[in-house]
XYZ file of C-alpha atoms in Angstrom:
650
model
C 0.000 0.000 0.000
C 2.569 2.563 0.817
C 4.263 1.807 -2.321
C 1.158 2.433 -4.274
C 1.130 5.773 -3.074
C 4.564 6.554 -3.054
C 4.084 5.670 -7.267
C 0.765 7.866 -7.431
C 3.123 11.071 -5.371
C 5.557 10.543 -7.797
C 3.402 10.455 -10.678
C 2.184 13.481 -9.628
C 4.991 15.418 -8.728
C 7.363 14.229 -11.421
C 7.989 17.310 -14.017
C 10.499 15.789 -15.928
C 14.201 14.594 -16.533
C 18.195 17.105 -17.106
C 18.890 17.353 -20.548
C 22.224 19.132 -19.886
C 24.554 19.928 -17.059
C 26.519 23.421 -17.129
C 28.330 23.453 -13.659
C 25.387 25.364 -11.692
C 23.202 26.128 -14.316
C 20.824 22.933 -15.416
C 18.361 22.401 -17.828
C 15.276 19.960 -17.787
C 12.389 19.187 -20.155
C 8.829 19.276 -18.991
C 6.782 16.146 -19.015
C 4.170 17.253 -22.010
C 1.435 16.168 -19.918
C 2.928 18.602 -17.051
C 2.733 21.918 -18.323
C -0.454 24.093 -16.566
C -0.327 26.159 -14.425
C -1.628 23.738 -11.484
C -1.955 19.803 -11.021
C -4.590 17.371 -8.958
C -3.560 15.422 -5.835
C -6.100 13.889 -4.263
C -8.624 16.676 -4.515
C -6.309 19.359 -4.119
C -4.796 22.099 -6.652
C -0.641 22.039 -6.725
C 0.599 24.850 -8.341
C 2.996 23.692 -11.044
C 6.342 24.716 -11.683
C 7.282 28.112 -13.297
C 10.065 31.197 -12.911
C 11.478 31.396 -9.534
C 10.028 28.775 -8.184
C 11.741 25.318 -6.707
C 12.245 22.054 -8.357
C 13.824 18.984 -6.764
C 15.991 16.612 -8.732
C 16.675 13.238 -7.628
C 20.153 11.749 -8.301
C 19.843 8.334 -6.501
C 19.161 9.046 -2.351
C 20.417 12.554 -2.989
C 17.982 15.288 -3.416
C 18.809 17.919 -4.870
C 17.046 21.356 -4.522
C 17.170 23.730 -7.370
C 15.681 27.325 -8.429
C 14.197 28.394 -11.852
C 15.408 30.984 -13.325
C 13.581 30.954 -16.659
C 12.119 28.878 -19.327
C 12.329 28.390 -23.195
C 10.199 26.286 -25.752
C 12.913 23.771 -28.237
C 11.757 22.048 -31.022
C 11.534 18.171 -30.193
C 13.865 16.611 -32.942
C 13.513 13.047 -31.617
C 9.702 13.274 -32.675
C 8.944 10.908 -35.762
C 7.322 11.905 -38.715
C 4.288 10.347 -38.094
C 0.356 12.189 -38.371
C 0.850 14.564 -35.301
C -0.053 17.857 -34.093
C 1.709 20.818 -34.098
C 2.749 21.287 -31.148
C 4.006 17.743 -30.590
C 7.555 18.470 -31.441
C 7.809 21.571 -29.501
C 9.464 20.966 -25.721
C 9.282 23.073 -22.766
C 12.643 23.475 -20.685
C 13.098 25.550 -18.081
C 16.473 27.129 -17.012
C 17.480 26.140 -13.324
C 20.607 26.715 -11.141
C 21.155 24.438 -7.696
C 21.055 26.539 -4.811
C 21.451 23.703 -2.298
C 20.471 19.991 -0.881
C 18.400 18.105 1.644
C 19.919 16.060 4.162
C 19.196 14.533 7.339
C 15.329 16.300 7.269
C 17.444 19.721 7.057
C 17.975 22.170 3.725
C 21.711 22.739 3.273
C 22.768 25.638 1.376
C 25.698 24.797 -1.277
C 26.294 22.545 -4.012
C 28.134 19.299 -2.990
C 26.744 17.187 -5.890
C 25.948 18.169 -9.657
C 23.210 15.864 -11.189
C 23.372 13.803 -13.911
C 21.797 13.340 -17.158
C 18.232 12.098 -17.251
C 17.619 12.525 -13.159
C 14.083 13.298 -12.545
C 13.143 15.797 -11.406
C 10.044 16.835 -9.223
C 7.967 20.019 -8.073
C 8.651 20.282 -3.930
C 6.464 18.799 -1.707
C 5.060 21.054 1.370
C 6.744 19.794 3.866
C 10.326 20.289 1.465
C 8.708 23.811 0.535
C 9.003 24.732 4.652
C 11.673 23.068 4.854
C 13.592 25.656 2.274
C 11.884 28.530 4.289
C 13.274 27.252 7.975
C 15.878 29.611 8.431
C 16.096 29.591 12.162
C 18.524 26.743 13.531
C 17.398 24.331 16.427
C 20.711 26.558 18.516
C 18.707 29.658 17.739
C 15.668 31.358 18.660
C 13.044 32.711 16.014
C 12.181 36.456 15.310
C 9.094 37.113 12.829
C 9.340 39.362 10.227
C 6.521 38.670 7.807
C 5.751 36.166 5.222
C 6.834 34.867 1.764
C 5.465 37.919 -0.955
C 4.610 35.149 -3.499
C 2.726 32.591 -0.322
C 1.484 34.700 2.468
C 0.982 31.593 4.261
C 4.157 30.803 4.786
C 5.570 32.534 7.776
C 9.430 34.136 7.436
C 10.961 33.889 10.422
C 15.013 34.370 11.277
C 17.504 33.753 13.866
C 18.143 36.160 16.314
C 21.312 35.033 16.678
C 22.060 34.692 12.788
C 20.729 38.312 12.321
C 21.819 40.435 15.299
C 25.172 38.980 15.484
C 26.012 40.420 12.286
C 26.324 43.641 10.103
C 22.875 44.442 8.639
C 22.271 46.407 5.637
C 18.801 48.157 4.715
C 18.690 49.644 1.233
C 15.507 50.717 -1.028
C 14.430 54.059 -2.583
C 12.583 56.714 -0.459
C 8.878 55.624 0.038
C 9.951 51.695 -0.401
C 9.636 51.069 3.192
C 13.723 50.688 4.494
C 12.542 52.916 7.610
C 9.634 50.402 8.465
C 11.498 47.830 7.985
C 13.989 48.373 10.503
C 11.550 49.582 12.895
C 9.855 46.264 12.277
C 13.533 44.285 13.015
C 14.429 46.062 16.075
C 10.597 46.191 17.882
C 10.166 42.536 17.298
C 13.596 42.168 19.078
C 12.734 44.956 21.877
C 9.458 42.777 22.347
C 11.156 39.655 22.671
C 14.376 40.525 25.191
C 13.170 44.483 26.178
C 12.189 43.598 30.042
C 15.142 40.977 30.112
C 17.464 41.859 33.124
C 20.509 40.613 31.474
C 19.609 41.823 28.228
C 19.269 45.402 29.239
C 22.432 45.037 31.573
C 24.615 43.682 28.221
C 23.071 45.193 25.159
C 23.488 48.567 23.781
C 21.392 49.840 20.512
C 22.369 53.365 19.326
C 20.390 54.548 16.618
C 21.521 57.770 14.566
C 18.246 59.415 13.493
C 18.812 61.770 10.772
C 15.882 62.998 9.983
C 13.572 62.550 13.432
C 11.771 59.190 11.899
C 12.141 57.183 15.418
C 11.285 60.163 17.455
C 7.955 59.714 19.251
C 4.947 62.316 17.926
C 3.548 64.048 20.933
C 0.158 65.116 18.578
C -3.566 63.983 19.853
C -4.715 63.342 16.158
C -4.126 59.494 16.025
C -2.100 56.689 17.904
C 0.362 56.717 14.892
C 4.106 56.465 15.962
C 3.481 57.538 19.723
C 6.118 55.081 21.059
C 8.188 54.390 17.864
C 9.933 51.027 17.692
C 9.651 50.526 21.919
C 8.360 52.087 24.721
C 9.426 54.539 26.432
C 11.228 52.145 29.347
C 13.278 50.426 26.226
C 14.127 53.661 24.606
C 15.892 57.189 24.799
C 15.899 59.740 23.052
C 18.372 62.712 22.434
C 16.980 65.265 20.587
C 19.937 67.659 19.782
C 19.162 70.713 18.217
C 22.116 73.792 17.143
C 19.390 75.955 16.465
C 18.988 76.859 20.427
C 19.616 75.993 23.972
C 16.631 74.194 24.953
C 17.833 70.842 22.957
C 19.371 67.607 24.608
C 23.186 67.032 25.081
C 25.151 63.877 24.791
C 27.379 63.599 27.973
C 30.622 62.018 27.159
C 33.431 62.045 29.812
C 35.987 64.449 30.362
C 38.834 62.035 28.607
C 36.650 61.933 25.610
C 36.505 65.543 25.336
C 40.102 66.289 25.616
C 41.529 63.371 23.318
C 43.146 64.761 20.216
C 41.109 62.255 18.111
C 37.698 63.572 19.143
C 39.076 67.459 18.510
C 40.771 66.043 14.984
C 37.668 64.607 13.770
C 35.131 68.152 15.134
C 37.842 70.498 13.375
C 37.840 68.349 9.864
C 42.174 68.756 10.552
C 44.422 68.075 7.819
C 47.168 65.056 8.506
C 50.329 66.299 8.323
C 50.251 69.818 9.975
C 46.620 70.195 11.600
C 46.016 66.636 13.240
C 49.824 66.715 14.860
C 49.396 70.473 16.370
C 46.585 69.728 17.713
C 47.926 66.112 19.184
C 50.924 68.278 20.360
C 48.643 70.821 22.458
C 46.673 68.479 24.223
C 49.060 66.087 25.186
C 51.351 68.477 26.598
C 50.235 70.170 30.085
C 52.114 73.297 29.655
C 48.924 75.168 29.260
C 47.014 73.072 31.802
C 49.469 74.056 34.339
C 49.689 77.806 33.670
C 45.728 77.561 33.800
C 45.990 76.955 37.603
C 48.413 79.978 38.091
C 46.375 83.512 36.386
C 49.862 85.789 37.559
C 51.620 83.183 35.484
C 49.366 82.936 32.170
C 48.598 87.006 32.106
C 52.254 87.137 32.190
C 52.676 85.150 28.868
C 49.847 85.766 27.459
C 50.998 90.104 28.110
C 54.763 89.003 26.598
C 53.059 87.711 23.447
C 51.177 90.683 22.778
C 54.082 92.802 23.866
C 56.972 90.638 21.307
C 53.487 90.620 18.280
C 53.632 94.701 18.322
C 57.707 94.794 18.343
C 57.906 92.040 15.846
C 59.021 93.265 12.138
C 57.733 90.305 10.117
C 55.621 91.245 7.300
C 53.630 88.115 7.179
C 52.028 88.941 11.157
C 48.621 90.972 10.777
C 48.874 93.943 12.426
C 45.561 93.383 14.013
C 46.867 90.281 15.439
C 47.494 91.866 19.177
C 43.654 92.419 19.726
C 42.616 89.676 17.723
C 44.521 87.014 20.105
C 43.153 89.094 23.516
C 39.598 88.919 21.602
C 40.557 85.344 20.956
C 40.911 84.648 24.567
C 37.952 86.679 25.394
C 35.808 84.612 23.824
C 37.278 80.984 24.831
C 36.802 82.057 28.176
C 32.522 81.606 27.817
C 29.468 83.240 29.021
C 29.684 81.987 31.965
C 32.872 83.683 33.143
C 33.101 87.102 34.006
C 35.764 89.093 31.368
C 34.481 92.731 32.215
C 38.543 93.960 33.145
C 39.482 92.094 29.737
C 37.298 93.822 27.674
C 37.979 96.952 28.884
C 41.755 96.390 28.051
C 40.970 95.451 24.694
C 38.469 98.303 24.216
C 41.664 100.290 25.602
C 43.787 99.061 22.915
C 41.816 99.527 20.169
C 41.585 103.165 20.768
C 45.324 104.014 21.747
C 47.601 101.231 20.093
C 48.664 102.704 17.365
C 50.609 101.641 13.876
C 52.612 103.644 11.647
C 53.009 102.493 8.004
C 55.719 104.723 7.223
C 57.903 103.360 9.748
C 56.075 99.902 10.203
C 56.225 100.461 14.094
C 53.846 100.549 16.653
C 52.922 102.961 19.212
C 50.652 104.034 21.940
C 48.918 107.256 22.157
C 47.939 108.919 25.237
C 44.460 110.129 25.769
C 45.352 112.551 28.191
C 48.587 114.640 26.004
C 48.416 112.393 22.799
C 51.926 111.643 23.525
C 53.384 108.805 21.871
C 55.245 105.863 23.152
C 57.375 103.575 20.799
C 57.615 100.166 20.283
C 61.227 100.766 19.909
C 60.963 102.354 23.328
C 63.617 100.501 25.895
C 60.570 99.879 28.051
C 57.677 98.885 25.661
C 58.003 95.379 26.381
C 57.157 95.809 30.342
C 54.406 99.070 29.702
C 52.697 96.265 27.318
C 53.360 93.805 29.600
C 52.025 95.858 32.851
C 48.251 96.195 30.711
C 47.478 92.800 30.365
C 49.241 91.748 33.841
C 47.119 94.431 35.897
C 43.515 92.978 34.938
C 41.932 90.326 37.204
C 40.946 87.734 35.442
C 39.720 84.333 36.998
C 40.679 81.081 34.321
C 39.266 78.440 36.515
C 35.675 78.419 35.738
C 36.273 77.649 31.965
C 34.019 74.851 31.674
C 36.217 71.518 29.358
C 34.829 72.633 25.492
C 36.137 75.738 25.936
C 39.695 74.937 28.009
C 40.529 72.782 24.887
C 39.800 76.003 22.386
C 41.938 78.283 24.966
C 45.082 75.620 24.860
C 44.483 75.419 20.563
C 44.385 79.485 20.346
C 47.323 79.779 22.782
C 49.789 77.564 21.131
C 48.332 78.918 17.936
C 49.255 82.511 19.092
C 52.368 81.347 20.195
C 53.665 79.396 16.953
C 52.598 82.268 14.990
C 54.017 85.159 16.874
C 57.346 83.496 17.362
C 57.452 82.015 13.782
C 57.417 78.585 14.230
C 54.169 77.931 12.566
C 52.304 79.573 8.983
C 48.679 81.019 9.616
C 48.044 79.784 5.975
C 48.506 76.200 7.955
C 46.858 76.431 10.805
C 43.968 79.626 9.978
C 41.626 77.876 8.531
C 41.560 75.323 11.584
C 41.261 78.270 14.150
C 38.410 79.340 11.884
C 36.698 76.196 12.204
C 37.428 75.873 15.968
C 35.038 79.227 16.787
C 32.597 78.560 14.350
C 31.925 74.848 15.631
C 32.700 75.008 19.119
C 29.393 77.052 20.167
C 27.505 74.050 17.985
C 29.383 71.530 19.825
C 28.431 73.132 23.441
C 24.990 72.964 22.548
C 25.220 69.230 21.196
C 27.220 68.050 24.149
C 28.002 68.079 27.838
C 31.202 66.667 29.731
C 29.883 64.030 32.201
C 30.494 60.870 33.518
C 26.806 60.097 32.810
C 26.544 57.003 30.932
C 25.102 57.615 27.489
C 23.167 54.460 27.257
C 20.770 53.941 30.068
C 18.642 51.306 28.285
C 18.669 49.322 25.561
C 17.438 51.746 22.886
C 19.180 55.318 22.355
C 18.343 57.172 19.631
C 20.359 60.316 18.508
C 17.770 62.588 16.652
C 19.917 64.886 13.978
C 16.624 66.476 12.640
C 17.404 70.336 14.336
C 21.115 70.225 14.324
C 23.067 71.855 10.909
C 25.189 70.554 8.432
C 28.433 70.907 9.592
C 27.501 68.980 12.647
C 25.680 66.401 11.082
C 28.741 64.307 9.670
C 30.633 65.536 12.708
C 28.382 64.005 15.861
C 27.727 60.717 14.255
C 31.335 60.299 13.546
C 32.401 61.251 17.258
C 29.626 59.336 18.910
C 30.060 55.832 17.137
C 33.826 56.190 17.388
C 33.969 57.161 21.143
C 31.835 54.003 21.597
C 33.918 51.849 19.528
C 37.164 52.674 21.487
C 35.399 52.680 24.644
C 33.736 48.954 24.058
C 37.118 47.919 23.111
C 39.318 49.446 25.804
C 36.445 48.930 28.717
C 34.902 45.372 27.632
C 37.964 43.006 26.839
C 36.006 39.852 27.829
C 33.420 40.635 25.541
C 30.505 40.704 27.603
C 28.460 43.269 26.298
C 26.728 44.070 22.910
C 26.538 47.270 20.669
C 25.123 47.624 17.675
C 25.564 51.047 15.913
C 21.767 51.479 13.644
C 22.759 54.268 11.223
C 19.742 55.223 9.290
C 20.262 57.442 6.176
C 23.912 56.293 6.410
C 24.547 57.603 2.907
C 25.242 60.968 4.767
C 28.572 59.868 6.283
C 29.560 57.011 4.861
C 29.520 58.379 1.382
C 32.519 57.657 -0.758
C 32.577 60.976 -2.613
C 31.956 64.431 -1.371
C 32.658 67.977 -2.390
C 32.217 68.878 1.334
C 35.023 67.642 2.532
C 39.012 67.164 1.914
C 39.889 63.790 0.629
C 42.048 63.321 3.783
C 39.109 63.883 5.821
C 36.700 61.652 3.324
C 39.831 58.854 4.048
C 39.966 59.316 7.782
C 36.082 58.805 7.842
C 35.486 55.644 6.121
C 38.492 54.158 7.582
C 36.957 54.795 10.607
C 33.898 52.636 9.147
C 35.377 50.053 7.519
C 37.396 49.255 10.330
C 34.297 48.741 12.373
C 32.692 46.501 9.227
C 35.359 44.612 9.440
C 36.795 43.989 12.555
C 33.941 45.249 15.367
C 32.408 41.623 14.788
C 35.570 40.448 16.991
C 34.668 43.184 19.957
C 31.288 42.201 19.647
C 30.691 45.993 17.787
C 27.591 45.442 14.806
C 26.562 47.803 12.276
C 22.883 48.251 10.718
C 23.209 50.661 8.068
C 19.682 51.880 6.320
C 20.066 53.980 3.015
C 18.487 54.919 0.072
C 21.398 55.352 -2.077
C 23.738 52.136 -1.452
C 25.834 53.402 -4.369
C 26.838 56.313 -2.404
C 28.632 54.141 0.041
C 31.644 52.999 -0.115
C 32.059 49.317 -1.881
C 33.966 47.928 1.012
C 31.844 48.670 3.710
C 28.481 47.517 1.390
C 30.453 44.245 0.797
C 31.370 43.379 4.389
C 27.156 43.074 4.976
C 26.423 40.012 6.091
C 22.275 40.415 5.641
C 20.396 42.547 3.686
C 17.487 43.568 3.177
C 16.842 45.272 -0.540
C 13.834 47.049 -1.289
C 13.019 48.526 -4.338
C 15.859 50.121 -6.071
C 15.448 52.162 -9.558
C 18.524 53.463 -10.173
C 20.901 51.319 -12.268
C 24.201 52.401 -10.476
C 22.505 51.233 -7.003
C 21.166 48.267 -8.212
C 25.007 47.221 -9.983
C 26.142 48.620 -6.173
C 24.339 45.720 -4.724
C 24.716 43.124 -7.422
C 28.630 43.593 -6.978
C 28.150 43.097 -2.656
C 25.318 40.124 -3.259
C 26.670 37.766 -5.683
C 24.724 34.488 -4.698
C 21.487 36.689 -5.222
C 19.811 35.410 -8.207
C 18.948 36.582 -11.632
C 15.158 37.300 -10.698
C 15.817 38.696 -8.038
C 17.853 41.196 -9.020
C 15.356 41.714 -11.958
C 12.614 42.404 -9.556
C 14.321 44.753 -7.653
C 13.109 48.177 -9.724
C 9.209 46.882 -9.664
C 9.046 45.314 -5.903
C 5.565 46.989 -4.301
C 6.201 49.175 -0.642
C 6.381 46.856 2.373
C 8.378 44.306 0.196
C 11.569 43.675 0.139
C 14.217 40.822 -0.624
C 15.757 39.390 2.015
C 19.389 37.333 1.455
C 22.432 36.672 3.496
C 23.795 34.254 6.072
C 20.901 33.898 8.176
C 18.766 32.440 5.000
C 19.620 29.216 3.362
C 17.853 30.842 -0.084
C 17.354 34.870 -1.047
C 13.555 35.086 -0.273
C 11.020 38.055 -1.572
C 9.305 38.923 1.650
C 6.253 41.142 2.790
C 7.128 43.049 6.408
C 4.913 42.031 8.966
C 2.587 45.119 9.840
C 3.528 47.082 12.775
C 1.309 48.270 15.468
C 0.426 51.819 14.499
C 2.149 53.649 17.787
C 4.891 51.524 16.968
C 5.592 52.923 13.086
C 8.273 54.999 12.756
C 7.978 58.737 11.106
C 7.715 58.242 7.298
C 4.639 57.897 6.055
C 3.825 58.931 2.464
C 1.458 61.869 2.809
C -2.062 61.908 2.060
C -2.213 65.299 -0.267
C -6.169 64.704 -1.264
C -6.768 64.254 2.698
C -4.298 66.978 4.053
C -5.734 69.314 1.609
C -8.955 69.433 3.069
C -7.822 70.274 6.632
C -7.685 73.650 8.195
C -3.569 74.338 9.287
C -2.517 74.740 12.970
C -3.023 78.333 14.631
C 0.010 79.960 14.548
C 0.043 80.722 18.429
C 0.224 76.748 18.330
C 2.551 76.111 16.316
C 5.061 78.656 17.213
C 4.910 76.953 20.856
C 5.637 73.282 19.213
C 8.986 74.696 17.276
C 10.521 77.692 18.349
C 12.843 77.133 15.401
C 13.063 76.468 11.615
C 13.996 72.850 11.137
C 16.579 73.546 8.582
């Protein structure tokens, strides 16, 4: 009896035989009587074989499993020339390449055996179909992220181990769904481990927002992304703003703040002249000590100013005396009290003079309009006796701005005693007060831990361009070094999420120098390729994957592709995903929203697969607007909306 039906299944299921063997790529002919679009089993509809579907071939006890990739109609020459139909000599043979193998009740990805030459070959049973589609290991637990696009009964589910102990990469136009579907990843993991005492002790998720998508709406109008990805007792937020005071700050400690490295990467420095002056200023504790001793700095800081007005170099600005007491006037903060300072450089504006004729300078009284030298035998100590009689207090300078005050000091100093070109180290200076009032509104110096539970997200939306590239850079590098200086057993977990990651990781930019470019995706790459060792992870979401660089996109070990138009971001991927498969790749410009194709190690066999819906509270901050419905509905008063954002976004 059991071989009965065993004959009848195959009977069935049998499509037809290999005609030809061409390493992976196979070709079979269709059984005539086997080619509609379904087939009967015992009262039930199979659907029959066709593109992109599976096939099993049968080469003795080893089964094969095998994907089609297209099909073509040959003329039959073996039929005879007997009264026939038309269509008799015409054969159906369909274009497959082996993906893989059953063994032991398990799908193995791989190809340890090619078939041979009149195998048979059969459509998959549903228990084989499953078995294709069980990515999750008996060692690993299952996370579910939707269902097959092509059998929405057939549940996609992946290891959490497989998929969180990797890199993860997240690409698909704007309006394809990327954002949802790494809302959808991370939620389902939050829901699983998020009230796990271990798991919030050893796992650290930073996600770098850069346009507010995971930021929770605070609105009455609907329940839509009030508690994006988590709740609140999962998640964080910083919302940093350089557009005024009243944003969030990300405390790093005081060693952070006063490595060279973190100052290197703010100031975009150059590598040969800017990164090594600023290395050699804040290693050095000259400055720190004369900090602790005002009679000592007002005495240097008074013989600088006294040897800039006697010096008779061409190349030193001749506003360069008040410009380095302005200098120091404004490291010093608002919170620090400068009123004798300003006076004295009020004071010198009006009476130091400079004669062009004679290229000297002098000082003019206000009282006679008498005139004192610079060649005067006792300039040096009248200059000296200005700046030494104010009273000026240097220890409340809070850290941002004591590491400006060492940078323009030594700056002031190379320049004045001509060890250093301003052409060199200018532009840096320039940078240094332009950022540094950004940066003291983006950060504060504590020993705070950054990370209080398992979710942090960084919110970029408010903060400018410059600092943009700059914080994400600093933040997922300080937590890099710190994970692999601090955690040397490996106990703990971080995974850096970096949505929109085509802002910093691009490989070209007019922005930037090409040293700088260089310095920042080294800084990446080295993370992509060796963080997996210090237990460091990246998820990287982006609409443009052929904006990043090539080695970073091909150190991925999962991805998830959603529709991609472009042909240079498509090629981008096709060059990182080799083992994806020909229709895959040809669906990727036509897949719907919500869709995506999922490959990598943590599935045996690239699968097309609809994202699971997410609770509405839960969805992040990208939905498509409705113009027909938004059209119709009266706009905020302006009373209200001034009190929701005191400031232009951009």
């Amino acid at each position: 009896m059991i071989k009965e039906v065993d004959l009848d299944h195959d009977a069935v299921f049998r499509i037809g035989r290999v005609i030809s063997v061409n390493g992976r790529r196979v070709r079979i002919a269709v059984d005539k009587l086997k080619n509609g679009s379904h087939l009967l089993y015992r009262g039930s509809l199979v659907r029959n074989v066709a593109v992109s579907s599976y096939i099993k071939i049968a080469k003795g006890f080893v089964e094969l499993i095998a994907k089609v990739d297209g099909e073509v109609v040959e003329e039959d020459y073996s039929a005879t020339a007997e009264y026939r139909r038309d269509v008799d000599p015409l054969s159906r043979q369909l274009d497959v390449s082996l993906i893989g193998y059953i063994e032991g009740g398990r799908f193995k990805r791989g190809v340890r055996e090619m078939p041979l030459l009149d195998n048979e070959c059969f459509i998959l049973t549903e228990k084989e179909f499953r078995l294709i589609h069980t990515f999750v290991s008996s060692s690993d637990e299952p996370l579910a992220i939707g269902t097959l696009a092509m059998d929405p009964t057939q549940a996609v589910e992946v290891g959490v181990n497989a998929i969180f102990a990797s890199h993860i990469g997240i690409f698909g136009n704007t309006g394809s769904g990327k954002s949802y579907t790494l809302a959808k990843l991370y939620h389902e993991l939050l829901k699983k481990y998020g009230h796990n005492k271990t798991f919030r002790q050893r796992s650290q998720f930073v996600l770098i927002d850069f346009n507010g998508e995971y930021v929770n709406r605070d609105d009455d109008v609907d329940e839509y992304a009030k508690s994006v990805i988590a709740d609140d007792d999962v998640k964080q937020v910083y919302d940093l703003s350089t557009y005024n005071d009243q944003g969030d700050r990300l405390p790093l400690p005081k060693a952070a703040v006063h490595d060279p490295v973190f100052w290197t990467v703010l100031l975009d420095a150059t590598e040969k002249t800017q990164a090594p002056f600023i290395s050699r200023v804040l290693k050095s504790d000259y400055w720190s000590t004369l900090l602790r001793k005002p009679e000592a700095l007002l005495d240097v800081i008074g013989d600088l100013v006294a040897r800039a007005t006697k010096s008779n170099d061409g190349a030193i600005d001749r506003q360069l005396p008040i410009n380095f007491l302005e200098d120091i006037k404004e490291c010093l903060g608002n919170n620090v009290d400068h009123e004798d300072l300003s006076s004295l450089i009020e004071e010198m504006r009006n009476q130091l003079q400079y004669h062009s004729k004679n290229h000297d300078f002098f000082w003019i009284s206000q009282d006679d309009n008498s005139r004192r030298w610079a060649t005067d035998a006792n300039w040096n100590d009248f200059i000296k006796s200005k700046v030494a009689n104010i009273k000026q207090d240097f220890s409340s300078v809070d850290d941002i701005d004591l590491v400006r005050f060492k940078l323009v000091l030594q700056y002031y100093w190379d320049v004045i005693s001509g060890f250093a070109n301003r052409e060199h180290l200018g532009p840096m200076i320039k940078r240094l007060h332009e950022r540094v009032p950004s940066i003291k509104l983006l950060i504060r110096v504590s020993d705070d831990e950054l990370t209080k539970v398992p979710l942090t997200v960084v919110s970029l939306r408010n903060v400018n361009l410059a600092m943009r590239k700059v914080i994400p850079m600093i933040l997922c590098k300080h937590l890099y070094d710190n994970k692999k200086r601090m955690d040397t057993c490996g106990q703990k977990y971080l995974n850096l999420i970096i949505d929109e990651a085509h802002n910093i990781l691009s490989l070209q930019s007019s922005r930037e120098s090409e040293a700088w470019r260089d310095y920042r995706l080294e800084t990446f790459e080295e993370i992509v390729k060796e963080g997996r060792k210090f237990g460091v992870f990246l998820t990287l979401a982006s609409q443009r994957p052929h904006d990043i660089s090539p080695t970073i996109i091909s150190q991925l070990h999962n991805y998830f592709i959603h529709r991609l138009v472009n042909d240079l971001d498509v090629q981008a991927i096709e060059k990182a995903v080799t083992y994806l498969d020909r229709v895959s790749f040809e669906s990727l410009p036509i897949l719907p929203t919500g869709t995506c194709v999922l490959a990598g190690v943590s599935v045996q066999v690239p699968v097309i697969t609809r994202i699971g819906k997410l609770p509405p509270y839960a969805e992040p901050n990208s939905r498509t607007m409705s113009v027909t419905t938004e059209w119709r509905k009266s706009l905020i008063a302006e009373s209200e909306s001034d009190e929701k954002l005191d400031e232009p976004p951009f």
